[in-house]
mmCIF file of C-alpha atoms in Angstrom:
data_model
loop_
_atom_site.group_PDB
_atom_site.id
_atom_site.type_symbol
_atom_site.label_atom_id
_atom_site.label_comp_id
_atom_site.label_asym_id
_atom_site.label_seq_id
_atom_site.Cartn_x
_atom_site.Cartn_y
_atom_site.Cartn_z
ATOM 1 C CA UNK A 1 -0.057 0.036 0.069
ATOM 2 C CA UNK A 2 1.174 3.540 -0.701
ATOM 3 C CA UNK A 3 0.317 4.893 2.658
ATOM 4 C CA UNK A 4 0.199 3.357 6.184
ATOM 5 C CA UNK A 5 -2.825 4.520 8.149
ATOM 6 C CA UNK A 6 -2.744 5.359 11.907
ATOM 7 C CA UNK A 7 -5.626 4.665 14.382
ATOM 8 C CA UNK A 8 -6.113 6.688 17.458
ATOM 9 C CA UNK A 9 -8.571 5.371 20.037
ATOM 10 C CA UNK A 10 -10.760 8.105 21.621
ATOM 11 C CA UNK A 11 -11.371 6.550 25.084
ATOM 12 C CA UNK A 12 -13.498 9.360 26.462
ATOM 13 C CA UNK A 13 -15.715 9.340 23.347
ATOM 14 C CA UNK A 14 -15.952 5.533 23.568
ATOM 15 C CA UNK A 15 -17.048 5.605 27.261
ATOM 16 C CA UNK A 16 -19.690 8.303 26.643
ATOM 17 C CA UNK A 17 -21.128 6.668 23.524
ATOM 18 C CA UNK A 18 -21.336 3.265 25.174
ATOM 19 C CA UNK A 19 -23.078 4.769 28.323
ATOM 20 C CA UNK A 20 -25.529 6.385 26.027
ATOM 21 C CA UNK A 21 -26.361 3.401 23.868
ATOM 22 C CA UNK A 22 -25.481 0.398 26.073
ATOM 23 C CA UNK A 23 -23.406 -0.831 23.073
ATOM 24 C CA UNK A 24 -21.762 -4.285 23.225
ATOM 25 C CA UNK A 25 -18.931 -3.339 21.085
ATOM 26 C CA UNK A 26 -16.184 -0.636 21.228
ATOM 27 C CA UNK A 27 -17.524 2.364 19.358
ATOM 28 C CA UNK A 28 -15.592 5.568 19.058
ATOM 29 C CA UNK A 29 -13.622 7.961 16.908
ATOM 30 C CA UNK A 30 -10.870 6.633 14.733
ATOM 31 C CA UNK A 31 -8.232 8.798 13.017
ATOM 32 C CA UNK A 32 -7.529 6.971 9.800
ATOM 33 C CA UNK A 33 -4.781 9.158 8.231
ATOM 34 C CA UNK A 34 -7.178 10.635 5.792
ATOM 35 C CA UNK A 35 -10.881 10.698 6.841
ATOM 36 C CA UNK A 36 -12.164 10.286 10.419
ATOM 37 C CA UNK A 37 -14.901 7.745 11.163
ATOM 38 C CA UNK A 38 -17.289 8.050 14.176
ATOM 39 C CA UNK A 39 -19.491 5.186 14.894
ATOM 40 C CA UNK A 40 -22.157 5.811 17.535
ATOM 41 C CA UNK A 41 -25.273 3.974 18.938
ATOM 42 C CA UNK A 42 -28.624 4.900 17.154
ATOM 43 C CA UNK A 43 -32.298 3.495 17.449
ATOM 44 C CA UNK A 44 -32.439 0.061 15.879
ATOM 45 C CA UNK A 45 -33.421 -0.578 12.254
ATOM 46 C CA UNK A 46 -33.919 -3.987 10.771
ATOM 47 C CA UNK A 47 -34.293 -4.892 7.104
ATOM 48 C CA UNK A 48 -37.486 -6.765 6.356
ATOM 49 C CA UNK A 49 -35.391 -9.739 5.369
ATOM 50 C CA UNK A 50 -35.793 -12.889 3.287
ATOM 51 C CA UNK A 51 -38.134 -15.788 4.113
ATOM 52 C CA UNK A 52 -39.880 -13.339 6.360
ATOM 53 C CA UNK A 53 -42.154 -14.518 9.151
ATOM 54 C CA UNK A 54 -45.268 -12.357 9.901
ATOM 55 C CA UNK A 55 -44.097 -11.211 13.270
ATOM 56 C CA UNK A 56 -40.396 -10.495 12.979
ATOM 57 C CA UNK A 57 -37.674 -9.638 10.523
ATOM 58 C CA UNK A 58 -36.513 -12.363 8.139
ATOM 59 C CA UNK A 59 -33.006 -13.422 7.324
ATOM 60 C CA UNK A 60 -30.191 -11.342 5.829
ATOM 61 C CA UNK A 61 -27.344 -13.456 4.818
ATOM 62 C CA UNK A 62 -25.342 -11.268 2.443
ATOM 63 C CA UNK A 63 -24.908 -7.626 1.166
ATOM 64 C CA UNK A 64 -28.389 -6.045 0.618
ATOM 65 C CA UNK A 65 -28.464 -3.819 -2.401
ATOM 66 C CA UNK A 66 -30.859 -0.873 -2.746
ATOM 67 C CA UNK A 67 -32.161 1.194 -5.731
ATOM 68 C CA UNK A 68 -34.594 4.000 -6.392
ATOM 69 C CA UNK A 69 -37.479 3.980 -8.849
ATOM 70 C CA UNK A 70 -39.044 7.418 -8.695
ATOM 71 C CA UNK A 71 -40.139 8.005 -5.045
ATOM 72 C CA UNK A 72 -39.842 4.326 -4.112
ATOM 73 C CA UNK A 73 -36.804 2.709 -2.495
ATOM 74 C CA UNK A 74 -36.309 -1.005 -3.213
ATOM 75 C CA UNK A 75 -34.117 -3.350 -1.215
ATOM 76 C CA UNK A 76 -33.149 -7.050 -1.740
ATOM 77 C CA UNK A 77 -32.456 -9.323 1.173
ATOM 78 C CA UNK A 78 -31.214 -12.805 0.444
ATOM 79 C CA UNK A 79 -30.809 -16.099 2.367
ATOM 80 C CA UNK A 80 -30.271 -18.688 -0.303
ATOM 81 C CA UNK A 81 -32.918 -16.894 -2.338
ATOM 82 C CA UNK A 82 -33.680 -13.124 -2.790
ATOM 83 C CA UNK A 83 -36.720 -11.256 -1.533
ATOM 84 C CA UNK A 84 -37.724 -7.701 -2.363
ATOM 85 C CA UNK A 85 -39.110 -5.000 -0.062
ATOM 86 C CA UNK A 86 -39.867 -1.310 -0.733
ATOM 87 C CA UNK A 87 -40.870 1.905 0.881
ATOM 88 C CA UNK A 88 -40.621 5.693 0.778
ATOM 89 C CA UNK A 89 -37.210 5.644 2.436
ATOM 90 C CA UNK A 90 -34.995 3.459 4.655
ATOM 91 C CA UNK A 91 -37.084 4.214 7.796
ATOM 92 C CA UNK A 92 -40.302 3.228 6.057
ATOM 93 C CA UNK A 93 -39.775 -0.046 4.324
ATOM 94 C CA UNK A 94 -43.002 -1.834 4.446
ATOM 95 C CA UNK A 95 -44.042 -5.302 5.617
ATOM 96 C CA UNK A 96 -45.214 -6.087 2.123
ATOM 97 C CA UNK A 97 -42.455 -8.073 0.409
ATOM 98 C CA UNK A 98 -42.192 -10.614 -2.442
ATOM 99 C CA UNK A 99 -40.142 -13.613 -3.213
ATOM 100 C CA UNK A 100 -38.088 -12.894 -6.323
ATOM 101 C CA UNK A 101 -38.047 -15.364 -9.137
ATOM 102 C CA UNK A 102 -35.487 -16.442 -11.855
ATOM 103 C CA UNK A 103 -36.182 -17.697 -15.344
ATOM 104 C CA UNK A 104 -34.297 -20.918 -14.725
ATOM 105 C CA UNK A 105 -33.250 -23.468 -12.124
ATOM 106 C CA UNK A 106 -29.702 -23.471 -10.755
ATOM 107 C CA UNK A 107 -27.451 -25.895 -8.826
ATOM 108 C CA UNK A 108 -27.522 -24.297 -5.410
ATOM 109 C CA UNK A 109 -28.826 -21.113 -3.952
ATOM 110 C CA UNK A 110 -28.484 -17.666 -5.508
ATOM 111 C CA UNK A 111 -28.058 -14.649 -3.251
ATOM 112 C CA UNK A 112 -28.550 -11.163 -4.914
ATOM 113 C CA UNK A 113 -25.606 -9.190 -3.567
ATOM 114 C CA UNK A 114 -25.334 -6.128 -5.808
ATOM 115 C CA UNK A 115 -27.678 -4.120 -8.185
ATOM 116 C CA UNK A 116 -27.284 -1.283 -10.596
ATOM 117 C CA UNK A 117 -30.171 0.579 -12.340
ATOM 118 C CA UNK A 118 -29.138 1.575 -15.766
ATOM 119 C CA UNK A 119 -30.278 4.908 -17.306
ATOM 120 C CA UNK A 120 -32.854 3.087 -19.564
ATOM 121 C CA UNK A 121 -34.550 1.706 -16.499
ATOM 122 C CA UNK A 122 -33.238 -1.869 -16.723
ATOM 123 C CA UNK A 123 -32.022 -3.277 -13.442
ATOM 124 C CA UNK A 124 -28.967 -5.342 -13.378
ATOM 125 C CA UNK A 125 -28.020 -7.760 -10.544
ATOM 126 C CA UNK A 126 -25.128 -9.907 -9.534
ATOM 127 C CA UNK A 127 -25.592 -13.092 -7.393
ATOM 128 C CA UNK A 128 -23.558 -15.394 -5.154
ATOM 129 C CA UNK A 129 -24.158 -19.081 -6.050
ATOM 130 C CA UNK A 130 -23.222 -21.983 -3.863
ATOM 131 C CA UNK A 131 -23.327 -25.185 -5.899
ATOM 132 C CA UNK A 132 -23.985 -28.426 -4.098
ATOM 133 C CA UNK A 133 -22.285 -31.800 -4.306
ATOM 134 C CA UNK A 134 -18.714 -30.644 -4.660
ATOM 135 C CA UNK A 135 -17.601 -32.497 -1.594
ATOM 136 C CA UNK A 136 -20.033 -35.368 -1.178
ATOM 137 C CA UNK A 137 -21.084 -36.119 2.480
ATOM 138 C CA UNK A 138 -20.239 -32.670 3.697
ATOM 139 C CA UNK A 139 -21.834 -29.131 3.794
ATOM 140 C CA UNK A 140 -18.815 -27.723 1.871
ATOM 141 C CA UNK A 141 -19.395 -25.683 -1.322
ATOM 142 C CA UNK A 142 -17.301 -23.339 -3.416
ATOM 143 C CA UNK A 143 -19.085 -20.140 -4.358
ATOM 144 C CA UNK A 144 -19.134 -18.471 -7.792
ATOM 145 C CA UNK A 145 -20.656 -15.289 -9.071
ATOM 146 C CA UNK A 146 -23.335 -14.801 -11.691
ATOM 147 C CA UNK A 147 -25.167 -11.978 -13.459
ATOM 148 C CA UNK A 148 -28.918 -11.298 -13.952
ATOM 149 C CA UNK A 149 -31.197 -8.677 -15.550
ATOM 150 C CA UNK A 150 -34.653 -7.410 -14.569
ATOM 151 C CA UNK A 151 -37.284 -5.339 -16.291
ATOM 152 C CA UNK A 152 -39.712 -5.140 -13.277
ATOM 153 C CA UNK A 153 -37.424 -3.740 -10.553
ATOM 154 C CA UNK A 154 -36.208 -7.189 -9.539
ATOM 155 C CA UNK A 155 -39.548 -9.069 -9.143
ATOM 156 C CA UNK A 156 -38.275 -11.362 -11.847
ATOM 157 C CA UNK A 157 -34.713 -12.000 -13.152
ATOM 158 C CA UNK A 158 -33.208 -13.325 -16.325
ATOM 159 C CA UNK A 159 -30.155 -15.348 -15.386
ATOM 160 C CA UNK A 160 -27.302 -14.181 -17.632
ATOM 161 C CA UNK A 161 -24.850 -16.856 -16.485
ATOM 162 C CA UNK A 162 -21.738 -17.340 -14.205
ATOM 163 C CA UNK A 163 -19.111 -14.633 -14.707
ATOM 164 C CA UNK A 164 -16.600 -15.221 -11.985
ATOM 165 C CA UNK A 165 -15.219 -18.587 -10.854
ATOM 166 C CA UNK A 166 -11.965 -19.888 -9.221
ATOM 167 C CA UNK A 167 -9.313 -21.918 -11.105
ATOM 168 C CA UNK A 168 -9.999 -25.532 -11.645
ATOM 169 C CA UNK A 169 -8.271 -27.963 -9.352
ATOM 170 C CA UNK A 170 -8.455 -25.584 -6.279
ATOM 171 C CA UNK A 171 -11.269 -27.268 -4.426
ATOM 172 C CA UNK A 172 -10.065 -28.388 -1.009
ATOM 173 C CA UNK A 173 -12.428 -31.123 0.341
ATOM 174 C CA UNK A 174 -9.925 -31.711 3.144
ATOM 175 C CA UNK A 175 -10.309 -28.045 4.449
ATOM 176 C CA UNK A 176 -10.646 -27.005 8.060
ATOM 177 C CA UNK A 177 -13.019 -24.340 6.836
ATOM 178 C CA UNK A 178 -16.584 -24.691 8.043
ATOM 179 C CA UNK A 179 -18.304 -23.542 4.889
ATOM 180 C CA UNK A 180 -16.073 -23.306 1.817
ATOM 181 C CA UNK A 181 -13.724 -25.551 0.007
ATOM 182 C CA UNK A 182 -12.691 -22.757 -2.313
ATOM 183 C CA UNK A 183 -14.350 -20.348 -4.746
ATOM 184 C CA UNK A 184 -15.018 -16.666 -5.396
ATOM 185 C CA UNK A 185 -18.056 -14.965 -3.781
ATOM 186 C CA UNK A 186 -19.204 -12.610 -0.904
ATOM 187 C CA UNK A 187 -18.816 -9.514 -2.937
ATOM 188 C CA UNK A 188 -20.091 -6.043 -3.868
ATOM 189 C CA UNK A 189 -19.798 -3.925 -7.047
ATOM 190 C CA UNK A 190 -19.500 -0.323 -8.268
ATOM 191 C CA UNK A 191 -19.767 1.285 -11.659
ATOM 192 C CA UNK A 192 -17.191 3.901 -12.304
ATOM 193 C CA UNK A 193 -18.228 7.539 -12.673
ATOM 194 C CA UNK A 194 -17.770 7.455 -16.534
ATOM 195 C CA UNK A 195 -20.096 4.520 -16.875
ATOM 196 C CA UNK A 196 -17.325 2.535 -18.586
ATOM 197 C CA UNK A 197 -16.642 -0.307 -16.175
ATOM 198 C CA UNK A 198 -18.285 -2.270 -13.429
ATOM 199 C CA UNK A 199 -15.728 -3.241 -10.673
ATOM 200 C CA UNK A 200 -16.489 -6.262 -8.607
ATOM 201 C CA UNK A 201 -14.878 -6.672 -5.175
ATOM 202 C CA UNK A 202 -14.811 -10.326 -4.492
ATOM 203 C CA UNK A 203 -13.776 -12.685 -1.614
ATOM 204 C CA UNK A 204 -11.428 -15.359 -2.844
ATOM 205 C CA UNK A 205 -11.173 -18.653 -1.007
ATOM 206 C CA UNK A 206 -8.983 -20.649 -3.441
ATOM 207 C CA UNK A 207 -5.351 -21.277 -4.021
ATOM 208 C CA UNK A 208 -2.561 -20.377 -1.735
ATOM 209 C CA UNK A 209 -2.942 -17.714 1.028
ATOM 210 C CA UNK A 210 -1.383 -15.191 -1.231
ATOM 211 C CA UNK A 211 -4.309 -15.660 -3.638
ATOM 212 C CA UNK A 212 -6.892 -15.499 -0.945
ATOM 213 C CA UNK A 213 -8.561 -12.489 0.495
ATOM 214 C CA UNK A 214 -10.271 -9.498 -1.264
ATOM 215 C CA UNK A 215 -9.574 -9.301 -4.962
ATOM 216 C CA UNK A 216 -10.910 -7.249 -7.949
ATOM 217 C CA UNK A 217 -12.410 -8.014 -11.215
ATOM 218 C CA UNK A 218 -14.087 -5.689 -13.737
ATOM 219 C CA UNK A 219 -16.330 -5.781 -16.821
ATOM 220 C CA UNK A 220 -17.035 -3.321 -19.526
ATOM 221 C CA UNK A 221 -20.461 -1.814 -18.920
ATOM 222 C CA UNK A 222 -21.131 -2.235 -22.636
ATOM 223 C CA UNK A 223 -21.066 -5.999 -22.071
ATOM 224 C CA UNK A 224 -23.691 -6.093 -19.265
ATOM 225 C CA UNK A 225 -26.310 -7.915 -21.316
ATOM 226 C CA UNK A 226 -23.849 -10.664 -22.477
ATOM 227 C CA UNK A 227 -21.359 -10.791 -19.614
ATOM 228 C CA UNK A 228 -20.115 -14.428 -19.579
ATOM 229 C CA UNK A 229 -16.528 -14.528 -20.652
ATOM 230 C CA UNK A 230 -16.313 -10.677 -20.583
ATOM 231 C CA UNK A 231 -15.084 -10.190 -17.065
ATOM 232 C CA UNK A 232 -11.408 -9.913 -16.191
ATOM 233 C CA UNK A 233 -9.520 -10.267 -12.915
ATOM 234 C CA UNK A 234 -6.708 -8.025 -11.507
ATOM 235 C CA UNK A 235 -3.477 -10.166 -11.328
ATOM 236 C CA UNK A 236 0.117 -9.121 -11.354
ATOM 237 C CA UNK A 237 -0.638 -5.489 -12.100
ATOM 238 C CA UNK A 238 -3.037 -5.857 -14.986
ATOM 239 C CA UNK A 239 -6.593 -6.906 -15.841
ATOM 240 C CA UNK A 240 -5.585 -9.819 -18.056
ATOM 241 C CA UNK A 241 -6.790 -12.965 -16.207
ATOM 242 C CA UNK A 242 -10.210 -14.296 -17.243
ATOM 243 C CA UNK A 243 -13.080 -14.025 -14.832
ATOM 244 C CA UNK A 244 -13.906 -17.689 -15.287
ATOM 245 C CA UNK A 245 -10.976 -19.817 -13.842
ATOM 246 C CA UNK A 246 -8.443 -16.929 -13.814
ATOM 247 C CA UNK A 247 -6.017 -16.135 -11.114
ATOM 248 C CA UNK A 248 -6.036 -13.091 -8.861
ATOM 249 C CA UNK A 249 -3.635 -10.873 -6.949
ATOM 250 C CA UNK A 250 -5.636 -9.661 -3.870
ATOM 251 C CA UNK A 251 -5.634 -6.087 -2.847
ATOM 252 C CA UNK A 252 -5.912 -7.421 0.637
ATOM 253 C CA UNK A 253 -4.383 -10.909 0.789
ATOM 254 C CA UNK A 254 -5.078 -13.378 3.554
ATOM 255 C CA UNK A 255 -2.706 -13.382 6.609
ATOM 256 C CA UNK A 256 -3.323 -16.988 7.282
ATOM 257 C CA UNK A 257 -4.761 -19.556 4.866
ATOM 258 C CA UNK A 258 -8.604 -19.850 4.898
ATOM 259 C CA UNK A 259 -8.247 -23.620 4.995
ATOM 260 C CA UNK A 260 -6.318 -23.898 8.299
ATOM 261 C CA UNK A 261 -7.947 -23.738 11.735
ATOM 262 C CA UNK A 262 -6.559 -20.423 12.626
ATOM 263 C CA UNK A 263 -7.499 -18.578 9.353
ATOM 264 C CA UNK A 264 -7.008 -14.814 9.320
ATOM 265 C CA UNK A 265 -8.383 -12.868 6.348
ATOM 266 C CA UNK A 266 -10.677 -10.056 5.326
ATOM 267 C CA UNK A 267 -13.812 -10.914 3.308
ATOM 268 C CA UNK A 268 -17.322 -9.721 2.402
ATOM 269 C CA UNK A 269 -16.309 -6.169 1.035
ATOM 270 C CA UNK A 270 -19.069 -3.669 0.743
ATOM 271 C CA UNK A 271 -18.334 -0.546 -1.321
ATOM 272 C CA UNK A 272 -19.975 2.843 -1.596
ATOM 273 C CA UNK A 273 -19.125 6.306 -3.067
ATOM 274 C CA UNK A 274 -19.065 8.898 -0.290
ATOM 275 C CA UNK A 275 -20.187 12.243 -1.874
ATOM 276 C CA UNK A 276 -18.795 14.068 1.111
ATOM 277 C CA UNK A 277 -15.418 12.649 1.203
ATOM 278 C CA UNK A 278 -15.178 12.289 -2.618
ATOM 279 C CA UNK A 279 -13.812 8.920 -2.041
ATOM 280 C CA UNK A 280 -14.726 5.263 -2.243
ATOM 281 C CA UNK A 281 -15.264 3.616 1.065
ATOM 282 C CA UNK A 282 -14.879 -0.150 1.605
ATOM 283 C CA UNK A 283 -16.198 -2.006 4.655
ATOM 284 C CA UNK A 284 -14.754 -5.426 5.479
ATOM 285 C CA UNK A 285 -15.261 -8.372 7.694
ATOM 286 C CA UNK A 286 -12.253 -10.200 9.237
ATOM 287 C CA UNK A 287 -12.275 -13.841 10.408
ATOM 288 C CA UNK A 288 -10.148 -15.056 13.137
ATOM 289 C CA UNK A 289 -10.551 -18.825 12.539
ATOM 290 C CA UNK A 290 -11.877 -21.422 10.005
ATOM 291 C CA UNK A 291 -15.278 -21.236 11.752
ATOM 292 C CA UNK A 292 -15.652 -17.642 10.527
ATOM 293 C CA UNK A 293 -15.670 -16.091 14.006
ATOM 294 C CA UNK A 294 -15.837 -12.314 13.454
ATOM 295 C CA UNK A 295 -12.732 -10.418 14.690
ATOM 296 C CA UNK A 296 -14.027 -6.967 13.689
ATOM 297 C CA UNK A 297 -15.376 -4.539 11.119
ATOM 298 C CA UNK A 298 -12.744 -2.501 9.145
ATOM 299 C CA UNK A 299 -12.684 0.394 6.650
ATOM 300 C CA UNK A 300 -10.414 1.269 3.748
ATOM 301 C CA UNK A 301 -10.470 4.321 1.332
ATOM 302 C CA UNK A 302 -9.536 5.024 -2.229
ATOM 303 C CA UNK A 303 -10.245 7.935 -4.601
ATOM 304 C CA UNK A 304 -9.900 5.808 -7.713
ATOM 305 C CA UNK A 305 -11.409 2.446 -8.815
ATOM 306 C CA UNK A 306 -8.861 2.211 -11.591
ATOM 307 C CA UNK A 307 -5.975 2.032 -9.118
ATOM 308 C CA UNK A 308 -6.107 -1.113 -6.964
ATOM 309 C CA UNK A 309 -2.869 -0.354 -5.157
ATOM 310 C CA UNK A 310 -4.179 2.851 -3.653
ATOM 311 C CA UNK A 311 -6.540 1.332 -1.126
ATOM 312 C CA UNK A 312 -5.557 2.469 2.392
ATOM 313 C CA UNK A 313 -4.595 -0.121 5.014
ATOM 314 C CA UNK A 314 -7.799 -1.372 6.784
ATOM 315 C CA UNK A 315 -8.450 0.126 10.125
ATOM 316 C CA UNK A 316 -10.835 -1.363 12.665
ATOM 317 C CA UNK A 317 -14.017 0.596 13.497
ATOM 318 C CA UNK A 318 -16.000 -2.117 15.426
ATOM 319 C CA UNK A 319 -14.927 -5.026 17.628
ATOM 320 C CA UNK A 320 -16.204 -7.456 20.327
ATOM 321 C CA UNK A 321 -18.990 -8.497 18.010
ATOM 322 C CA UNK A 322 -20.981 -11.688 18.034
ATOM 323 C CA UNK A 323 -19.510 -14.643 16.083
ATOM 324 C CA UNK A 324 -21.773 -14.129 13.005
ATOM 325 C CA UNK A 325 -22.278 -10.417 12.963
ATOM 326 C CA UNK A 326 -21.091 -10.270 9.349
ATOM 327 C CA UNK A 327 -21.884 -8.249 6.184
ATOM 328 C CA UNK A 328 -21.149 -4.690 7.154
ATOM 329 C CA UNK A 329 -22.714 -2.052 4.826
ATOM 330 C CA UNK A 330 -23.520 1.596 4.827
ATOM 331 C CA UNK A 331 -26.957 2.909 3.735
ATOM 332 C CA UNK A 332 -27.272 6.583 3.013
ATOM 333 C CA UNK A 333 -30.226 8.554 4.563
ATOM 334 C CA UNK A 334 -30.604 11.575 2.039
ATOM 335 C CA UNK A 335 -33.804 10.777 -0.014
ATOM 336 C CA UNK A 336 -33.286 13.898 -2.224
ATOM 337 C CA UNK A 337 -29.860 12.738 -3.195
ATOM 338 C CA UNK A 338 -31.207 9.224 -3.750
ATOM 339 C CA UNK A 339 -28.727 7.691 -1.415
ATOM 340 C CA UNK A 340 -28.524 3.835 -1.152
ATOM 341 C CA UNK A 341 -25.974 1.177 -0.193
ATOM 342 C CA UNK A 342 -23.787 2.528 -3.079
ATOM 343 C CA UNK A 343 -24.094 6.263 -2.374
ATOM 344 C CA UNK A 344 -23.902 8.032 0.955
ATOM 345 C CA UNK A 345 -22.747 11.378 2.477
ATOM 346 C CA UNK A 346 -21.227 12.454 5.705
ATOM 347 C CA UNK A 347 -23.830 10.611 7.894
ATOM 348 C CA UNK A 348 -25.418 7.198 7.178
ATOM 349 C CA UNK A 349 -26.567 4.110 8.935
ATOM 350 C CA UNK A 350 -24.223 1.106 9.586
ATOM 351 C CA UNK A 351 -25.821 -2.301 9.104
ATOM 352 C CA UNK A 352 -24.473 -5.793 10.135
ATOM 353 C CA UNK A 353 -26.372 -8.653 8.757
ATOM 354 C CA UNK A 354 -29.554 -6.616 8.164
ATOM 355 C CA UNK A 355 -29.489 -4.918 11.601
ATOM 356 C CA UNK A 356 -28.441 -1.394 12.382
ATOM 357 C CA UNK A 357 -27.804 -0.135 15.838
ATOM 358 C CA UNK A 358 -25.323 2.464 14.750
ATOM 359 C CA UNK A 359 -24.953 5.774 12.868
ATOM 360 C CA UNK A 360 -21.676 6.263 11.039
ATOM 361 C CA UNK A 361 -20.206 9.644 10.376
ATOM 362 C CA UNK A 362 -17.310 10.526 8.037
ATOM 363 C CA UNK A 363 -15.239 13.576 8.473
ATOM 364 C CA UNK A 364 -12.684 14.781 5.983
ATOM 365 C CA UNK A 365 -9.017 14.962 7.355
ATOM 366 C CA UNK A 366 -7.586 18.493 7.969
ATOM 367 C CA UNK A 367 -5.857 19.834 4.954
#
């Protein structure tokens, strides 16, 4: 990385915030070398969720993408299959929700992790797929990433095929990992400001530890309707490796191999453009073992999608979480600016696995 970041703990602020909110995690003000991040307790918000019972929120088992259509805000929550909810804003998502449907059958579940509404009104989505039967007699799978398209705001989807997959021969049925024997998945996406490329921030679980972690791929936006074979991975300083079976050079490589009992790696990146900071912000999980015990939530910054080597060193913003408090994401609150999970300003809500008990505030560094 070009620049080491420094974290300062604001103990007085932490104590005050936790007294106010009864928080179970260290919250406070973190000096990150460039921006400052303040996480503080806030009234709870829950996504409607997938597979929703009538009396409580349903499940949220991945990043939950949002988009606007006129005055209506839509959100997708997935747990093996996506469900769609909507409302006038984040605080008024209704209990009315629908199970989304694909135009085909697939081997394993499909979680909608990212969406992008094109200027012509067509909604594009990208899903995490977990095929079954890779390691017979076990729960193990190896995720891959596919694309889809919708003309009715995500009620129904045309499956456009798998676009990202790990190299062949990298499945580890002897792994110590609780869920995955390899694969590429648990991701988010961002289109660049010029509308030329879609960048995918993916979690990689295959190969050596040097190939595991958080990696990048991209696709020309012009190829969105026929994306299979059109995605390339970042490897050894260029975008030349194919999305299907290609190698990666992670921007955040694993510290300890995912397939050992003491695995240590970042995963589950969630990206948004922060209009106040004029930077991209990446939130990350970090595992501390092969059972996916959550070590903390981290943040990284970059002013350019085109320059993978410019992401700042991740800095922790939440700790002492429950084992499975995963999938951090920011959701913006400004309805006039049409903020979502992909766009936020100086203040937003911070969600973990569909639950928000925190407000997050970004402050630009002193010049």
